[in-house]
Coordinates of C-alpha atoms and ligand atoms in Angstrom, one line a residue:
X1 CA -19.4 51.7 -10.9
X2 CA -15.8 52.6 -10.2
X3 CA -16.2 55.8 -7.9
X4 CA -13.9 55.7 -5.3
X5 CA -15.5 53.8 -2.0
X6 CA -14.5 53.6 1.5
X7 CA -13.3 50.4 2.9
X8 CA -16.2 50.1 5.1
X9 CA -18.8 50.9 2.1
X10 CA -16.5 47.9 0.0
X11 CA -17.4 45.5 2.9
X12 CA -20.7 46.4 3.1
X13 CA -21.5 46.1 -0.7
X14 CA -19.3 43.3 -1.6
X15 CA -18.6 40.9 1.2
X16 CA -21.6 41.6 4.1
X17 CA -24.9 39.3 3.4
X18 CA -27.4 38.1 6.3
X19 CA -26.2 35.4 8.2
X20 CA -27.1 31.9 6.5
X21 CA -26.3 29.2 8.8
X22 CA -27.6 29.5 12.7
X23 CA -24.2 28.2 13.5
X24 CA -22.6 31.3 12.4
X25 CA -23.5 33.1 16.0
X26 CA -21.6 36.7 14.8
X27 CA -21.0 36.8 11.4
X28 CA -19.6 39.9 8.9
X29 CA -19.5 43.3 10.8
X30 CA -17.9 42.5 14.3
X31 CA -14.4 42.1 15.4
X32 CA -14.4 38.3 15.0
X33 CA -16.8 36.0 13.9
X34 CA -18.3 33.5 16.1
X35 CA -19.2 29.8 15.2
X36 CA -20.6 26.9 17.2
X37 CA -19.4 23.9 15.3
X38 CA -21.0 20.9 15.5
X39 CA -21.0 19.1 18.4
X40 CA -18.1 16.5 18.6
X41 CA -16.8 17.7 15.1
X42 CA -12.9 18.2 14.9
X43 CA -11.9 21.1 12.5
X44 CA -9.8 21.6 9.7
X45 CA -8.5 24.7 8.7
X46 CA -6.2 25.9 5.9
X47 CA -5.3 29.2 4.2
X48 CA -3.6 29.9 0.7
X49 CA -2.6 33.0 -0.9
X50 CA -2.6 34.1 -4.4
X51 CA -0.6 36.6 -5.5
X52 CA -0.5 38.5 -8.7
X53 CA 2.3 38.5 -11.2
X54 CA 3.0 34.8 -9.1
X55 CA 0.0 32.7 -8.7
X56 CA -1.8 34.9 -11.6
X57 CA -1.2 37.3 -14.1
X58 CA -1.8 40.9 -14.0
X59 CA -5.4 41.5 -15.8
X60 CA -6.4 37.9 -15.0
X61 CA -10.3 37.5 -15.4
X62 CA -11.6 38.4 -11.8
X63 CA -14.6 36.3 -12.0
X64 CA -12.2 32.8 -12.6
X65 CA -9.9 34.2 -9.9
X66 CA -12.7 34.3 -7.2
X67 CA -13.6 30.9 -8.0
X68 CA -9.9 29.7 -7.8
X69 CA -8.8 31.4 -4.9
X70 CA -11.5 29.4 -2.8
X71 CA -11.3 26.4 -5.0
X72 CA -7.6 26.0 -4.1
X73 CA -8.5 26.0 -0.5
X74 CA -11.6 24.0 -0.2
X75 CA -9.2 21.5 -2.6
X76 CA -7.2 21.2 0.6
X77 CA -10.1 20.3 2.9
X78 CA -11.0 17.6 0.3
X79 CA -7.9 16.1 0.8
X80 CA -8.4 16.2 4.4
X81 CA -11.6 14.9 4.1
X82 CA -13.5 17.6 5.8
X83 CA -16.8 19.0 4.6
X84 CA -16.4 22.6 4.1
X85 CA -18.1 25.0 6.0
X86 CA -16.7 28.5 6.4
X87 CA -14.5 31.0 4.6
X88 CA -12.7 34.4 5.7
X89 CA -11.4 36.4 2.6
X90 CA -8.4 38.8 3.1
X91 CA -7.5 41.0 0.4
X92 CA -5.1 43.6 -1.1
X93 CA -6.4 45.4 -3.9
X94 CA -4.4 48.2 -5.7
X95 CA -7.6 50.4 -6.0
X96 CA -11.1 49.9 -4.9
X97 CA -12.5 49.1 -8.5
X98 CA -15.9 47.8 -7.5
X99 CA -16.5 46.1 -11.3
X100 CA -13.4 43.9 -10.3
X101 CA -14.4 43.3 -6.8
X102 CA -18.2 42.4 -8.2
X103 CA -16.6 40.0 -10.7
X104 CA -14.4 38.5 -8.2
X105 CA -17.3 38.1 -5.7
X106 CA -19.5 36.4 -8.2
X107 CA -17.3 33.7 -9.0
X108 CA -16.1 33.3 -5.4
X109 CA -20.0 33.3 -4.4
X110 CA -21.0 30.6 -7.1
X111 CA -18.4 28.2 -5.7
X112 CA -19.1 28.8 -2.0
X113 CA -22.9 28.5 -2.7
X114 CA -22.3 25.0 -4.3
X115 CA -20.4 23.6 -1.3
X116 CA -22.6 25.6 1.2
X117 CA -19.7 27.6 2.4
X118 CA -20.3 30.8 4.4
X119 CA -18.3 33.8 3.8
X120 CA -18.1 35.0 7.6
X121 CA -15.2 37.5 7.8
X122 CA -12.0 39.0 6.4
X123 CA -9.7 42.1 5.8
X124 CA -9.7 44.5 3.2
X125 CA -6.6 46.5 2.4
X126 CA -4.7 48.4 -0.2
X127 CA -1.5 47.0 -1.8
X128 CA -0.1 44.8 -4.5
X129 CA -3.1 42.8 -5.5
X130 CA -3.0 39.7 -3.4
X131 CA -6.2 37.6 -2.4
X132 CA -6.0 34.9 0.7
X133 CA -8.8 33.0 1.8
X134 CA -8.9 30.6 5.1
X135 CA -11.7 28.2 5.1
X136 CA -12.5 26.1 7.9
X137 CA -14.5 22.4 7.5
X138 CA -15.6 19.9 9.8
X139 CA -14.6 16.4 10.4
X140 CA -16.0 13.5 12.8
X141 CA -13.4 13.2 15.7
X142 CA -10.6 11.3 14.3
X143 CA -11.7 11.0 10.8
X144 CA -9.1 13.2 9.1
X145 CA -7.1 11.6 6.1
X146 CA -3.7 13.0 6.6
X147 CA -0.5 12.7 4.5
X148 CA 1.0 10.2 7.4
X149 CA -0.9 6.9 7.0
X150 CA 0.3 5.4 3.9
X151 CA 1.5 1.8 4.6
X152 CA 3.7 -0.7 2.4
X153 CA 1.1 -2.8 -0.1
X154 CA -1.0 0.3 -0.3
X155 CA -2.5 0.9 -3.9
X156 CA -1.9 4.4 -4.6
X157 CA -4.4 6.4 -6.7
X158 CA -4.9 9.5 -8.7
X159 CA -8.4 11.2 -9.3
X160 CA -9.5 12.7 -12.8
X161 CA -6.6 13.6 -15.0
X162 CA -3.2 15.4 -14.8
X163 CA -1.4 17.5 -16.8
X164 CA -4.0 19.7 -18.3
X165 CA -3.4 22.9 -16.1
X166 CA 0.4 22.8 -16.8
X167 CA 0.0 22.5 -20.7
X168 CA -2.3 25.4 -20.7
X169 CA 1.4 27.4 -18.6
X170 CA 3.1 26.2 -21.4
X171 CA 1.2 27.2 -24.2
X172 CA 0.6 30.7 -22.6
X173 CA 4.3 31.0 -22.4
X174 CA 4.5 29.9 -25.9
X175 CA 6.3 26.9 -25.4
X176 CA 4.0 24.8 -27.0
X177 CA 1.1 25.0 -30.1
X178 CA -2.8 23.8 -28.9
X179 CA -5.4 22.7 -31.1
X180 CA -8.6 24.8 -30.9
X181 CA -10.1 21.9 -29.7
X182 CA -7.8 21.6 -26.5
X183 CA -7.1 25.4 -25.6
X184 CA -10.6 26.2 -23.9
X185 CA -10.9 22.9 -21.4
X186 CA -7.1 23.4 -20.8
X187 CA -7.7 26.9 -19.8
X188 CA -10.8 25.8 -17.6
X189 CA -8.5 23.4 -15.9
X190 CA -6.1 25.8 -15.3
X191 CA -8.7 28.9 -14.2
X192 CA -11.5 27.1 -12.6
X193 CA -10.1 24.2 -10.8
X194 CA -13.0 21.9 -9.5
X195 CA -12.0 20.4 -6.0
X196 CA -12.7 17.1 -5.2
X197 CA -14.7 17.7 -2.0
X198 CA -17.2 14.9 -2.6
X199 CA -14.3 12.6 -3.4
X200 CA -12.3 13.5 -0.2
X201 CA -16.0 13.0 1.9
X202 CA -16.0 9.6 0.2
X203 CA -12.5 8.9 1.3
X204 CA -13.0 8.9 5.1
X205 CA -12.2 5.5 6.3
X206 CA -11.3 4.4 3.0
X207 CA -8.1 5.7 2.0
X208 CA -5.0 5.8 4.4
X209 CA -3.4 8.9 3.3
X210 CA -4.2 11.7 0.8
X211 CA -3.0 15.1 -0.7
X212 CA -4.3 17.1 -3.6
X213 CA -1.9 17.6 -6.7
X214 CA -0.8 21.4 -6.6
X215 CA 2.8 21.3 -7.4
X216 CA 2.9 18.2 -9.3
X217 CA 2.4 14.7 -8.8
X218 CA 5.8 13.0 -8.0
X219 CA 6.8 16.2 -5.6
X220 CA 3.4 16.0 -3.9
X221 CA 3.7 12.1 -3.5
X222 CA 6.9 12.6 -1.9
X223 CA 5.4 14.5 0.9
X224 CA 3.2 11.5 1.8
X225 CA 6.3 8.9 1.7
X226 CA 8.3 11.5 3.7
X227 CA 5.0 12.0 6.2
X228 CA 4.4 7.8 6.4
X229 CA 7.9 7.0 6.3
X230 CA 7.9 4.8 2.9
X231 CA 8.7 4.3 -0.3
X232 CA 6.7 3.6 -3.9
X233 CA 6.8 2.5 -7.3
X234 CA 4.8 4.6 -9.6
X235 CA 3.7 3.4 -13.1
X236 CA 4.0 6.8 -15.2
X237 CA 2.0 5.1 -18.2
X238 CA -1.0 4.1 -15.9
X239 CA -1.3 7.9 -15.1
X240 CA -4.6 9.5 -16.0
X241 CA -3.1 11.8 -18.6
X242 CA -5.4 14.4 -20.0
X243 CA -5.9 13.4 -24.1
X244 CA -3.9 16.5 -25.1
X245 CA -1.0 15.2 -22.8
X246 CA -1.6 12.0 -24.0
X247 CA -1.3 12.6 -27.4
X248 CA 2.2 14.3 -26.7
X249 CA 3.7 11.4 -25.1
X250 CA 5.2 9.7 -28.4
X251 CA 6.0 13.3 -30.4
X252 CA 8.7 15.7 -30.5
X253 CA 7.0 17.3 -26.9
X254 CA 7.1 14.3 -25.1
X255 CA 9.5 15.8 -22.7
X256 CA 6.9 18.4 -21.9
X257 CA 4.1 16.1 -21.9
X258 CA 6.1 13.9 -19.2
X259 CA 7.1 17.3 -17.3
X260 CA 3.2 18.2 -17.1
X261 CA 1.9 15.0 -16.3
X262 CA 4.6 14.1 -13.7
X263 CA 5.4 17.6 -12.4
X264 CA 3.1 19.9 -13.6
X265 CA 1.1 21.9 -10.8
X266 CA -2.3 23.1 -10.7
X267 CA -4.4 20.3 -11.5
X268 CA -6.0 20.2 -7.8
X269 CA -6.9 16.2 -8.0
X270 CA -6.5 14.1 -5.2
X271 CA -3.4 11.6 -4.6
X272 CA -4.6 8.8 -1.9
X273 CA -3.4 5.8 -1.1
X274 CA -5.5 2.7 0.3
X275 CA -4.8 -1.0 1.3
X276 CA -5.8 -3.5 -1.5
X277 CA -9.0 -4.3 0.1
X278 CA -10.6 -1.0 -0.6
X279 CA -10.2 -1.7 -4.4
X280 CA -14.0 -2.6 -4.4
X281 CA -15.2 0.5 -2.7
X282 CA -13.3 2.7 -4.1
X283 CA -14.6 1.3 -7.6
X284 CA -18.0 2.2 -6.1
X285 CA -17.1 5.2 -5.1
X286 CA -15.7 6.4 -8.4
X287 CA -18.8 5.4 -10.0
X288 CA -21.2 6.9 -8.1
X289 CA -19.4 10.5 -8.1
X290 CA -18.2 10.0 -11.8
X291 CA -14.9 10.8 -10.9
X292 CA -12.0 8.7 -11.9
X293 CA -9.8 6.9 -9.5
X294 CA -7.0 5.7 -11.4
X295 CA -4.7 2.9 -9.6
X296 CA -0.9 4.2 -10.6
X297 CA 1.0 2.4 -8.2
X298 CA 2.2 1.0 -4.6
X299 CA 3.7 1.9 -1.4
X300 CA 6.5 0.0 -0.4
X301 CA 8.6 -0.6 3.0
X302 CA 11.5 1.7 1.1
X303 CA 12.5 5.1 1.4
X304 CA 12.5 6.1 -2.2
X305 CA 9.9 7.1 -4.9
X306 CA 10.6 5.0 -8.6
X307 CA 9.0 6.0 -11.3
X308 CA 8.8 3.5 -13.8
X309 CA 7.7 2.1 -17.3
X310 CA 5.5 -0.8 -17.9
X311 CA 8.7 -3.0 -18.1
X312 CA 9.9 -1.8 -14.9
X313 CA 12.5 0.6 -16.2
X314 CA 12.9 3.6 -14.2
X315 CA 12.2 6.9 -16.0
X316 CA 15.5 9.3 -15.9
X317 CA 15.5 12.1 -15.6
X318 CA 12.6 12.6 -13.2
X319 CA 10.9 15.8 -14.0
X320 CA 10.8 17.9 -10.8
X321 CA 7.9 19.6 -9.1
X322 CA 7.5 23.3 -8.6
X323 CA 8.9 24.9 -5.7
X324 CA 8.5 28.6 -5.0
X325 CA 12.0 28.8 -3.8
X326 CA 13.7 26.3 -5.7
Ligands
ADP401 P1 -10.9 45.3 12.1 O1 -10.8 46.5 12.1 O2 -11.8 45.0 13.7 O3 -10.5 44.0 11.8 P2 -12.4 45.1 9.8 O4 -12.8 46.7 9.8 O5 -11.4 45.0 9.0 O6 -12.4 44.9 11.3 O7 -13.7 44.7 9.1 C1 -15.1 44.7 9.4 C2 -15.7 43.3 9.2 O8 -15.5 43.4 8.2 C3 -15.2 42.5 10.0 O9 -16.4 41.6 10.2 C4 -14.4 41.6 8.9 O10 -14.0 40.2 9.4 C5 -15.2 42.1 7.7 N1 -14.5 42.2 6.2 C6 -13.5 43.0 6.1 N2 -13.0 42.6 4.7 C7 -13.3 41.4 4.6 C8 -13.5 40.7 3.3 N3 -12.7 40.9 2.3 N4 -14.2 39.4 3.2 C9 -14.8 39.5 4.0 N5 -15.3 39.9 5.1 C10 -14.6 41.2 5.2
MG402 MG1 -9.2 44.6 9.6

């Protein structure tokens, strides 16, 4: 399995497959892919890079990595309300390790198949391990949910639960000890995030603004506030905390739990805003998809983010979101 292989043999074995969709006019194997978008559709395009030592540790499970490399990109499309269609994969590998590639592509393809995403191209090179995925999604014209549409009075929602991935990272670094019952679940949230694609589609025409929570809720919500030119009040006690986080909010690990909840990255939930008259539609959507959508605060006409407890007292100091260059 590990005999040296040429770049082109690797491409043929691991990436090239018969074209699946009629709108892929030219797939893998030419100088560029040619796609025919659905007439009238707009394209949402996003790229995300995973770097060894930065986004994942050397020795990380390649199958989980293949899943995550695509999942973080599908999460971006979900946040725009776009339907994922195509992906490109650029990879640098230290050596042509076919067993590694095979497992990586198993994880990648399993998620791609679930969302009917076709791999249409990429690049393969040697170098420090680095995986870069580009995704292309489709939207009806004008239907994209951007970060700029929040208005004073809108409710703020978060999907699923928050804090699990950051708590798994804290445990991996030895900063907290996890119960056996929590370990696998938290680790799965970190390694195999589930992009909220169905929710994103359902939020078209309902949400006024949205983004995916990749760097931590307060920092990510601040992006919506800046783009929309408004402020917000977030009631932290309403946040849908992972049970392992909730259990730590009143104990010795409270500071860590709050940091995971408010500023922990890698959860890939959606944070979105919507006018109060959409509450019933959002509840129905949440029920139909079996994805919790929790109301956690409200947009205001100010320009700051206040994080308060149940009595309205501000939380100080506010945990900070992740920033690669901070
Ligand atoms: P070029 O040199 O013209 O850029 P390449 O030799 O890099 O073309 O790639 C040949 C074909 O294989 C192209 O269609 C390219 O999109 C595809 N390809 C290369 N690497 C990957 C990859 N990691 N995943 C998917 N397709 C790939
Ligand atoms: Mg090339």
